[in-house]
Short mmCIF file of C-alpha atoms in Angstrom, two decimals:
data_model
loop_
_atom_site.label_atom_id
_atom_site.label_comp_id
_atom_site.label_asym_id
_atom_site.label_seq_id
_atom_site.Cartn_x
_atom_site.Cartn_y
_atom_site.Cartn_z
CA MET G 262 -64.25 3.83 34.55
CA VAL G 263 -64.30 4.51 31.32
CA LEU G 264 -67.77 2.84 29.67
CA HIS G 265 -67.85 4.02 26.12
CA PRO G 266 -65.34 1.93 24.42
CA ALA G 267 -65.40 3.79 21.12
CA ASP G 268 -63.72 6.83 22.52
CA PRO G 269 -60.88 7.59 21.15
CA LEU G 270 -58.51 8.33 24.19
CA THR G 271 -59.56 5.07 25.18
CA SER G 272 -58.46 3.15 22.17
CA LEU G 273 -54.67 4.98 22.78
CA ALA G 274 -54.89 2.98 26.40
CA HIS G 275 -56.57 -0.50 25.85
CA GLY G 276 -58.75 -2.83 23.73
CA ILE G 277 -61.75 -1.83 25.06
CA GLY G 278 -62.59 0.26 28.51
CA SER G 279 -60.06 2.00 30.70
CA GLN G 280 -59.37 3.42 34.15
CA HIS G 281 -59.03 6.77 35.82
CA ASP G 282 -56.95 8.33 38.65
CA LEU G 283 -59.02 7.40 41.48
CA PRO G 284 -58.94 9.21 45.09
CA ILE G 285 -56.11 8.09 47.94
CA SER G 286 -53.41 9.60 49.46
CA PRO G 287 -49.89 8.87 47.76
CA PHE G 288 -48.46 9.53 51.40
CA TYR G 289 -50.48 6.68 53.18
CA ALA G 290 -50.08 4.60 50.03
CA PHE G 291 -46.48 4.70 50.08
CA ALA G 292 -46.13 4.78 53.77
CA GLY G 293 -48.42 1.56 54.41
CA ALA G 294 -46.51 -0.31 51.47
CA PHE G 295 -42.88 0.33 52.75
CA ALA G 296 -43.86 -0.26 56.44
CA ALA G 297 -45.45 -3.64 55.19
CA LEU G 298 -42.11 -4.70 53.08
CA PHE G 299 -40.00 -3.82 56.13
CA VAL G 300 -41.62 -5.66 58.41
CA SER G 301 -42.06 -8.84 56.72
CA PHE G 302 -38.44 -8.83 55.67
CA LEU G 303 -37.34 -8.28 58.95
CA ALA G 304 -39.96 -10.67 60.56
CA LEU G 305 -38.61 -13.25 58.02
CA GLY G 306 -35.15 -12.83 58.80
CA LEU G 307 -36.22 -13.39 62.61
CA LEU G 308 -38.29 -16.29 62.34
CA TRP G 309 -37.71 -18.34 59.19
CA SER G 310 -34.17 -19.85 59.14
CA THR G 311 -34.96 -22.81 56.97
CA SER G 312 -37.01 -23.52 54.04
CA ARG G 313 -40.75 -24.64 54.66
CA PHE G 314 -42.31 -24.73 51.27
CA ARG G 315 -42.31 -28.10 49.54
CA GLY G 316 -43.37 -27.81 46.12
CA GLU G 317 -45.58 -30.49 44.84
CA ARG G 318 -44.98 -33.03 47.45
CA SER G 319 -47.77 -30.94 49.63
CA GLY G 320 -51.00 -30.76 49.75
CA LEU G 321 -54.36 -32.42 51.45
CA ALA G 322 -55.84 -35.08 49.47
CA LEU G 323 -59.05 -34.71 48.14
CA PRO G 324 -61.90 -37.14 48.03
CA ALA G 325 -61.57 -40.16 45.72
CA ALA G 326 -64.50 -39.57 44.43
CA LEU G 327 -64.39 -35.71 43.46
CA GLN G 328 -61.13 -36.67 41.31
CA ARG G 329 -63.28 -39.42 39.72
CA VAL G 330 -65.43 -36.93 38.36
CA ALA G 331 -62.65 -34.22 37.73
CA ASP G 332 -60.47 -36.34 35.75
CA ALA G 333 -63.46 -38.41 33.99
CA PRO G 334 -63.13 -38.30 30.32
CA ALA G 335 -66.82 -37.09 30.06
CA THR G 336 -66.41 -34.16 32.16
CA ARG G 337 -62.87 -33.50 29.98
CA THR G 338 -64.74 -33.77 27.02
CA ALA G 339 -67.38 -31.81 28.10
CA LEU G 340 -64.95 -28.75 29.19
CA ARG G 341 -63.24 -29.13 25.36
CA GLY G 342 -66.74 -29.01 23.74
CA LEU G 343 -67.70 -25.64 25.94
CA GLY G 344 -63.86 -24.27 25.09
CA LEU G 345 -64.70 -25.12 21.16
CA ALA G 346 -68.26 -24.06 21.17
CA ALA G 347 -67.36 -20.46 23.17
CA ALA G 348 -64.37 -20.08 20.05
CA LEU G 349 -66.84 -20.88 17.48
CA ALA G 350 -69.37 -18.25 19.09
CA VAL G 351 -66.63 -15.41 19.15
CA LEU G 352 -65.62 -16.31 15.48
CA LEU G 353 -69.13 -15.78 14.51
CA HIS G 354 -69.66 -12.51 15.86
CA LEU G 355 -66.80 -11.48 14.14
CA LEU G 356 -67.65 -12.39 11.03
CA LEU G 357 -71.73 -11.78 11.46
CA GLY G 358 -71.79 -9.05 13.99
CA PRO G 359 -71.44 -5.17 13.80
CA ASP G 360 -67.86 -3.12 13.66
CA ASP G 361 -68.83 -1.75 16.60
CA PRO G 362 -67.49 -3.42 20.16
CA ALA G 363 -70.27 -1.28 21.71
CA HIS G 364 -72.75 -3.55 20.23
CA ASN G 365 -70.32 -6.68 19.57
CA PRO G 366 -69.64 -9.20 22.29
CA ALA G 367 -66.48 -10.36 20.60
CA PRO G 368 -64.12 -7.65 21.57
CA GLY G 369 -64.90 -8.54 24.88
CA ALA G 370 -64.85 -11.95 25.09
CA VAL G 371 -61.07 -11.57 24.00
CA TYR G 372 -60.43 -8.87 26.04
CA VAL G 373 -62.15 -9.11 29.27
CA LEU G 374 -63.80 -12.94 29.33
CA LEU G 375 -60.61 -14.36 28.29
CA TRP G 376 -57.60 -12.30 29.05
CA VAL G 377 -59.31 -11.29 32.31
CA GLY G 378 -61.02 -13.83 33.29
CA LEU G 379 -58.37 -16.24 33.20
CA VAL G 380 -57.08 -14.38 36.31
CA PRO G 381 -59.83 -15.66 38.98
CA ALA G 382 -60.04 -18.69 37.08
CA SER G 383 -56.62 -19.89 37.54
CA LEU G 384 -56.26 -18.72 40.86
CA LEU G 385 -59.52 -20.61 42.08
CA LEU G 386 -59.44 -23.86 39.51
CA GLY G 387 -56.34 -24.13 38.49
CA PRO G 388 -55.04 -24.29 34.87
CA VAL G 389 -58.25 -24.17 32.91
CA TRP G 390 -57.44 -23.36 30.01
CA ARG G 391 -55.32 -26.40 29.30
CA LEU G 392 -58.79 -28.25 29.14
CA LEU G 393 -60.56 -24.96 27.83
CA ASN G 394 -58.17 -24.43 24.62
CA PRO G 395 -60.07 -24.75 21.31
CA LEU G 396 -56.98 -24.83 19.71
CA ARG G 397 -55.69 -27.80 21.76
CA THR G 398 -58.77 -29.45 20.69
CA LEU G 399 -58.91 -28.67 17.23
CA HIS G 400 -55.65 -30.45 17.15
CA ARG G 401 -56.93 -33.32 18.40
CA LEU G 402 -59.55 -33.36 15.94
CA LEU G 403 -57.57 -32.86 12.88
CA SER G 404 -54.69 -35.62 14.37
CA ARG G 405 -58.13 -38.22 14.39
CA ALA G 406 -59.26 -36.99 11.20
CA LEU G 407 -55.63 -38.05 9.54
CA ARG G 408 -55.58 -40.72 11.31
CA ARG G 409 -53.00 -39.71 13.56
CA ARG G 410 -52.77 -40.15 17.46
CA GLY G 411 -53.61 -36.72 19.01
CA ARG G 412 -51.20 -37.41 21.87
CA GLY G 413 -48.36 -38.74 19.51
CA PRO G 414 -45.40 -37.44 20.34
CA GLY G 415 -44.44 -35.59 17.12
CA ARG G 416 -40.16 -34.20 17.34
CA PRO G 417 -38.54 -33.31 20.33
CA LEU G 418 -38.57 -29.69 21.71
CA PRO G 419 -35.75 -28.51 21.93
CA ALA G 420 -34.90 -28.07 25.90
CA ARG G 421 -33.52 -24.02 25.22
CA LEU G 422 -36.89 -23.18 23.74
CA GLY G 423 -38.57 -23.44 27.12
CA GLN G 424 -41.27 -20.68 27.38
CA TRP G 425 -40.13 -18.13 25.11
CA PRO G 426 -42.77 -19.14 22.58
CA ALA G 427 -45.20 -18.41 25.56
CA ALA G 428 -43.30 -15.09 26.41
CA ALA G 429 -43.50 -14.11 22.28
CA GLY G 430 -47.24 -14.97 22.35
CA LEU G 431 -47.54 -13.27 25.84
CA PHE G 432 -46.41 -9.84 24.10
CA GLY G 433 -47.98 -9.86 20.73
CA PHE G 434 -51.39 -10.16 22.34
CA THR G 435 -50.67 -7.44 24.58
CA TRP G 436 -48.97 -5.53 21.94
CA LEU G 437 -52.37 -5.86 20.46
CA GLU G 438 -54.50 -4.79 23.17
CA LEU G 439 -52.45 -2.09 23.88
CA VAL G 440 -50.95 -0.53 20.75
CA ALA G 441 -52.41 -1.47 17.76
CA PRO G 442 -54.27 1.34 15.98
CA ASP G 443 -57.78 -0.44 16.24
CA PRO G 444 -57.92 -3.30 18.83
CA ALA G 445 -61.21 -3.57 19.06
CA SER G 446 -61.95 -3.98 15.18
CA THR G 447 -63.54 -7.10 13.84
CA THR G 448 -61.12 -7.00 10.78
CA THR G 449 -58.14 -6.66 13.38
CA LEU G 450 -59.31 -9.11 15.94
CA LEU G 451 -60.08 -11.54 12.67
CA ILE G 452 -56.48 -11.56 11.42
CA ALA G 453 -54.84 -11.85 14.93
CA ILE G 454 -57.09 -14.89 15.48
CA THR G 455 -56.62 -16.69 12.49
CA THR G 456 -52.73 -15.77 12.03
CA TYR G 457 -52.41 -17.31 15.99
CA ALA G 458 -54.30 -20.12 15.52
CA THR G 459 -52.56 -21.10 12.53
CA ALA G 460 -49.29 -20.94 13.83
CA GLN G 461 -50.28 -22.98 16.81
CA LEU G 462 -51.69 -25.52 14.71
CA LEU G 463 -49.03 -25.81 12.67
CA LEU G 464 -46.19 -26.15 15.63
CA ALA G 465 -48.22 -28.78 17.21
CA ALA G 466 -48.42 -30.85 14.04
CA ARG G 467 -44.24 -30.84 14.06
CA PHE G 468 -43.72 -31.26 17.85
CA GLY G 469 -47.28 -33.15 19.20
CA GLU G 470 -50.07 -31.75 21.16
CA ARG G 471 -46.88 -30.86 23.86
CA TRP G 472 -46.47 -27.79 22.34
CA PHE G 473 -49.07 -25.98 23.98
CA ASP G 474 -48.30 -26.75 27.73
CA ASP G 475 -45.53 -24.12 27.03
CA GLY G 476 -45.77 -22.99 23.42
CA ASP G 477 -49.39 -21.45 23.94
CA ALA G 478 -49.55 -18.22 25.25
CA PHE G 479 -53.00 -18.79 27.42
CA GLU G 480 -51.86 -22.16 28.50
CA ALA G 481 -48.81 -20.69 30.16
CA TYR G 482 -50.20 -17.76 31.35
CA SER G 483 -52.95 -19.65 33.08
CA ALA G 484 -50.92 -22.56 34.21
CA LEU G 485 -48.02 -19.59 35.99
CA LEU G 486 -51.18 -18.08 37.39
CA ALA G 487 -52.98 -21.33 38.91
CA ARG G 488 -49.15 -22.19 40.69
CA LEU G 489 -50.96 -19.68 43.58
CA SER G 490 -54.04 -21.75 43.24
CA PRO G 491 -54.94 -23.59 46.41
CA LEU G 492 -56.33 -26.53 43.63
CA GLY G 493 -53.17 -28.80 42.90
CA ARG G 494 -51.89 -31.75 42.27
CA ARG G 495 -49.08 -33.69 43.87
CA SER G 496 -46.30 -35.59 42.37
CA ASP G 497 -48.13 -38.50 42.21
CA GLY G 498 -51.43 -37.07 40.80
CA ARG G 499 -53.43 -36.57 43.29
CA LEU G 500 -55.70 -33.77 43.31
CA VAL G 501 -54.97 -32.05 46.78
CA LEU G 502 -56.18 -28.38 48.58
CA ARG G 503 -52.84 -27.10 49.46
CA ASN G 504 -50.80 -23.47 50.43
CA PRO G 505 -50.54 -21.72 47.48
CA PHE G 506 -46.87 -20.93 48.54
CA HIS G 507 -46.27 -24.66 47.81
CA GLY G 508 -47.29 -24.23 44.46
CA LEU G 509 -45.54 -21.50 43.79
CA ASP G 510 -42.37 -23.39 45.05
CA ALA G 511 -42.95 -25.94 42.53
CA THR G 512 -42.50 -23.67 39.06
CA PRO G 513 -40.54 -25.20 37.09
CA GLU G 514 -36.90 -23.30 36.31
CA ARG G 515 -37.76 -23.10 32.41
CA PRO G 516 -35.84 -21.17 29.97
CA GLY G 517 -38.11 -18.04 28.98
CA LEU G 518 -39.77 -17.78 32.44
CA VAL G 519 -38.42 -14.82 33.49
CA ALA G 520 -39.42 -13.39 30.00
CA THR G 521 -43.04 -14.26 30.24
CA VAL G 522 -43.21 -13.00 33.86
CA CYS G 523 -41.43 -9.80 32.67
CA VAL G 524 -43.72 -9.42 29.63
CA LEU G 525 -47.02 -9.10 32.19
CA LEU G 526 -45.35 -7.04 35.06
CA GLY G 527 -44.21 -4.62 31.92
CA SER G 528 -46.97 -4.92 29.48
CA THR G 529 -49.41 -3.97 33.25
CA ALA G 530 -46.97 -1.56 33.83
CA TYR G 531 -47.22 0.41 30.39
CA ASP G 532 -51.12 0.03 30.49
CA GLY G 533 -51.08 1.94 33.86
CA PHE G 534 -48.95 4.65 32.30
CA SER G 535 -50.67 4.86 28.57
CA ASP G 536 -53.37 7.21 30.23
CA ASN G 537 -51.10 9.54 31.36
CA PRO G 538 -51.54 12.88 29.46
CA SER G 539 -47.70 13.71 28.79
CA TRP G 540 -47.53 10.12 27.15
CA ILE G 541 -50.84 10.41 24.92
CA ASN G 542 -49.16 13.77 24.00
CA VAL G 543 -45.81 11.93 23.23
CA LEU G 544 -47.58 9.57 21.08
CA GLN G 545 -50.21 12.71 19.13
CA THR G 546 -46.91 14.46 18.35
CA SER G 547 -44.04 11.62 17.66
CA PRO G 548 -42.41 11.92 14.35
CA LEU G 549 -42.58 8.28 13.96
CA GLY G 550 -46.35 8.02 14.41
CA ARG G 551 -48.16 6.74 16.86
CA THR G 552 -48.14 2.71 16.48
CA PRO G 553 -44.49 2.99 16.37
CA THR G 554 -43.93 5.04 19.55
CA ALA G 555 -46.30 3.00 21.56
CA THR G 556 -44.66 -0.11 20.67
CA LEU G 557 -41.19 1.55 21.69
CA GLY G 558 -42.54 2.18 24.69
CA LEU G 559 -43.98 -1.20 25.71
CA LEU G 560 -40.84 -2.77 24.95
CA ALA G 561 -38.91 -0.23 26.74
CA SER G 562 -41.46 -0.70 29.98
CA ILE G 563 -40.77 -4.61 29.48
CA ALA G 564 -37.36 -4.08 29.24
CA LEU G 565 -36.82 -2.09 31.92
CA VAL G 566 -38.71 -4.55 34.40
CA ALA G 567 -36.30 -7.43 32.98
CA THR G 568 -33.12 -5.18 33.65
CA LEU G 569 -34.17 -4.01 37.35
CA TYR G 570 -34.65 -8.09 37.58
CA CYS G 571 -31.57 -8.98 36.18
CA LEU G 572 -29.61 -6.38 38.07
CA CYS G 573 -30.70 -7.74 41.34
CA ALA G 574 -29.94 -11.77 40.15
CA ALA G 575 -26.60 -10.09 39.58
CA ALA G 576 -26.31 -8.76 42.98
CA THR G 577 -27.63 -11.80 44.21
CA ARG G 578 -24.91 -13.47 42.91
CA LEU G 579 -22.19 -11.19 44.23
CA VAL G 580 -23.20 -11.25 47.72
CA SER G 581 -24.15 -14.63 48.12
CA GLY G 582 -22.12 -16.56 46.33
CA PRO G 583 -22.32 -18.37 42.75
CA HIS G 584 -25.42 -20.08 41.82
CA PRO G 585 -26.46 -21.98 38.51
CA GLY G 586 -29.15 -20.59 37.76
CA PRO G 587 -29.67 -16.72 39.52
CA LEU G 588 -32.19 -15.69 37.01
CA THR G 589 -34.45 -18.20 37.38
CA ALA G 590 -34.26 -19.51 41.03
CA PHE G 591 -36.00 -16.14 42.14
CA ALA G 592 -38.60 -15.83 38.86
CA HIS G 593 -41.23 -17.39 40.97
CA SER G 594 -41.24 -14.29 43.50
CA LEU G 595 -42.44 -12.17 40.21
CA VAL G 596 -45.39 -14.36 39.79
CA PRO G 597 -47.77 -12.87 42.71
CA ILE G 598 -46.31 -9.53 42.38
CA ALA G 599 -47.64 -9.52 38.50
CA LEU G 600 -50.93 -11.18 39.74
CA GLY G 601 -51.49 -8.19 42.05
CA TYR G 602 -50.65 -5.82 39.39
CA LEU G 603 -53.53 -7.62 37.29
CA ILE G 604 -55.73 -7.28 40.09
CA ALA G 605 -54.82 -3.60 40.63
CA HIS G 606 -55.53 -2.46 36.85
CA TYR G 607 -58.17 -5.17 35.41
CA PHE G 608 -60.65 -5.84 38.51
CA SER G 609 -63.17 -3.17 37.86
CA LEU G 610 -62.66 -3.68 33.92
CA LEU G 611 -63.87 -7.41 34.46
CA VAL G 612 -66.53 -6.57 36.86
CA VAL G 613 -68.07 -3.71 34.81
CA GLU G 614 -67.60 -5.36 31.23
CA GLY G 615 -67.34 -8.58 32.00
CA PRO G 616 -71.55 -8.76 32.76
CA ARG G 617 -72.10 -6.16 29.57
CA THR G 618 -70.24 -8.51 27.04
CA VAL G 619 -72.09 -11.41 28.76
CA SER G 620 -75.53 -9.63 28.12
CA MET G 621 -74.66 -8.56 24.36
CA ALA G 622 -73.85 -12.53 23.59
CA LEU G 623 -76.69 -13.54 24.89
CA GLY G 624 -79.09 -10.87 23.19
CA THR G 625 -80.27 -8.87 26.17
CA ASP G 626 -77.84 -5.76 25.75
CA ASN G 627 -80.99 -3.06 26.43
CA ALA G 628 -80.16 -4.96 30.30
CA PRO G 629 -79.39 -1.69 32.40
CA GLU G 630 -75.50 -1.18 32.92
CA PRO G 631 -74.25 -3.02 35.71
CA VAL G 632 -73.23 -1.21 38.50
CA PRO G 633 -69.78 -1.20 39.97
CA PRO G 634 -69.13 -3.09 43.42
CA LEU G 635 -67.04 -0.27 44.30
CA GLY G 636 -66.76 3.25 44.69
CA PRO G 637 -63.95 5.18 43.87
CA GLY G 638 -62.86 5.36 47.21
CA GLY G 639 -63.08 1.19 47.63
CA LEU G 640 -61.68 0.58 44.16
CA ALA G 641 -58.28 2.57 45.12
CA ALA G 642 -57.73 0.87 48.28
CA LEU G 643 -58.15 -2.45 46.76
CA GLN G 644 -55.85 -1.67 43.94
CA VAL G 645 -52.69 -0.39 46.27
CA ILE G 646 -53.71 -3.82 48.53
CA ALA G 647 -53.03 -5.98 45.68
CA VAL G 648 -50.18 -4.13 44.66
CA VAL G 649 -48.73 -4.22 48.16
CA THR G 650 -50.01 -7.84 49.08
CA GLY G 651 -48.37 -9.10 45.70
CA HIS G 652 -44.97 -7.64 46.57
CA VAL G 653 -45.13 -9.11 50.45
CA LEU G 654 -45.72 -12.34 48.98
CA GLY G 655 -42.94 -12.33 46.73
CA VAL G 656 -40.52 -11.30 49.36
CA VAL G 657 -41.95 -14.35 51.47
CA ALA G 658 -41.24 -16.34 48.28
CA ALA G 659 -37.87 -14.98 47.72
CA HIS G 660 -36.78 -15.12 51.37
CA ASP G 661 -37.62 -19.27 51.41
CA ARG G 662 -35.76 -20.09 48.57
CA SER G 663 -32.78 -17.74 49.63
CA VAL G 664 -32.99 -20.04 52.73
CA ARG G 665 -33.03 -22.87 51.08
CA LEU G 666 -29.90 -21.93 47.99
CA PHE G 667 -27.71 -20.00 50.75
CA PRO G 668 -25.68 -20.71 53.79
CA PRO G 669 -27.59 -19.17 56.88
CA ALA G 670 -25.15 -16.16 57.48
CA LYS G 671 -25.83 -15.41 53.98
CA ALA G 672 -29.16 -16.15 53.20
CA VAL G 673 -30.15 -12.80 54.76
CA ALA G 674 -28.05 -10.75 52.95
CA GLY G 675 -28.89 -12.18 49.48
CA GLN G 676 -32.11 -10.67 49.89
CA LEU G 677 -30.90 -7.27 50.13
CA PRO G 678 -31.09 -6.94 46.51
CA LEU G 679 -34.50 -8.56 46.50
CA LEU G 680 -36.06 -6.57 48.88
CA ALA G 681 -34.59 -3.35 47.20
CA LEU G 682 -36.14 -4.49 43.45
CA MET G 683 -39.63 -5.36 45.36
CA ILE G 684 -39.58 -1.70 46.51
CA THR G 685 -38.47 -0.22 43.67
CA TYR G 686 -41.27 -2.57 41.51
CA THR G 687 -43.73 -1.31 44.51
CA VAL G 688 -42.76 2.57 44.02
CA GLY G 689 -43.47 2.30 40.53
CA GLY G 690 -46.88 0.65 40.63
CA LEU G 691 -48.18 2.50 43.37
CA SER G 692 -47.13 5.84 41.41
CA LEU G 693 -48.60 4.59 37.97
CA LEU G 694 -52.04 4.07 40.08
CA LEU G 695 -52.16 7.17 42.14
CA ASN G 696 -50.11 10.04 39.63
#
């Protein structure tokens, strides 16, 4: 783990912090991954012949008193106030603090506490950013100040728009984090935050508050990861404990869903590759310049992930027969894979840089540096387990959807392209970790 964000090599790879190769045998890592995928595929084919996931119809209802507290206006107002106060604190640090990420907590708040911290928060508590989102709160306050309803209908959103705005927003953020020349600069962050907030508030003024559901990149990101949370809502609105697979199965098949997941997968893959010395040499020697070359690399990584998935969807249609939505039908199976990659790449960043950022924000940046909870070997094992587990969960989700959509004789055969895709993603992910 690189603990000096100002290091020039670090800025090539990440907003703040970075990681390096870890000690683990590639043979055992690949052998274990292949064994897990093949065994799970065979077991599912033999023992799982009917769909078992029921989406938003499932779940054990939590006590009514707990739901009343969770849904109380006071609770929601407090959370909105917390999100707005945190955003204002970040802006003050960007405006008044030093232009040095080693002494200013704002870059860490954006790249670590927000981007990485939303992963465990959404997994444990559900789509939390919907309540914390300061832009949604600002929209409500501005609407009231203009004597308009904060939840006004606005103009109807085009159905074909779907999650494409969120995919574009996620690409913009990952570009800022992984490609921008100086991502931790206060000037860079101020320009990015101001531009994004202005665009979001203008679009919300046009389309109403529901714009944030799919138009805000971080709300869509949090909601997508929250599909794997044990906390959820049934279709009747009850707060429930559920099997995370049920929540994953309820992922809406909307335009832009595939793009959103592929941006997450592709950008994380590029993050893993950007530390490679050969790629750093390409960036330093490219006649196009560092930023255009890195942008092309990020786009190529996302495009490769998307192309492989589209080829898999086409092969599934060829093997199992026509289906009205082959691209979106299995997109939900990529969510646990994306989660596995996020954990593998960013766990050490969160547990080391997260406490450092909080210490700086509280004015105690002279406190002892936090010690990583895992050694290099333990961290390497966690990374491999996260990647492999994500792919196995993806196989399970894809199998259940396949036996629901296709006749029994074609359901298992139709998963062979998906299995090939999972193996390809696994090889790529482990290669980036263990290169």
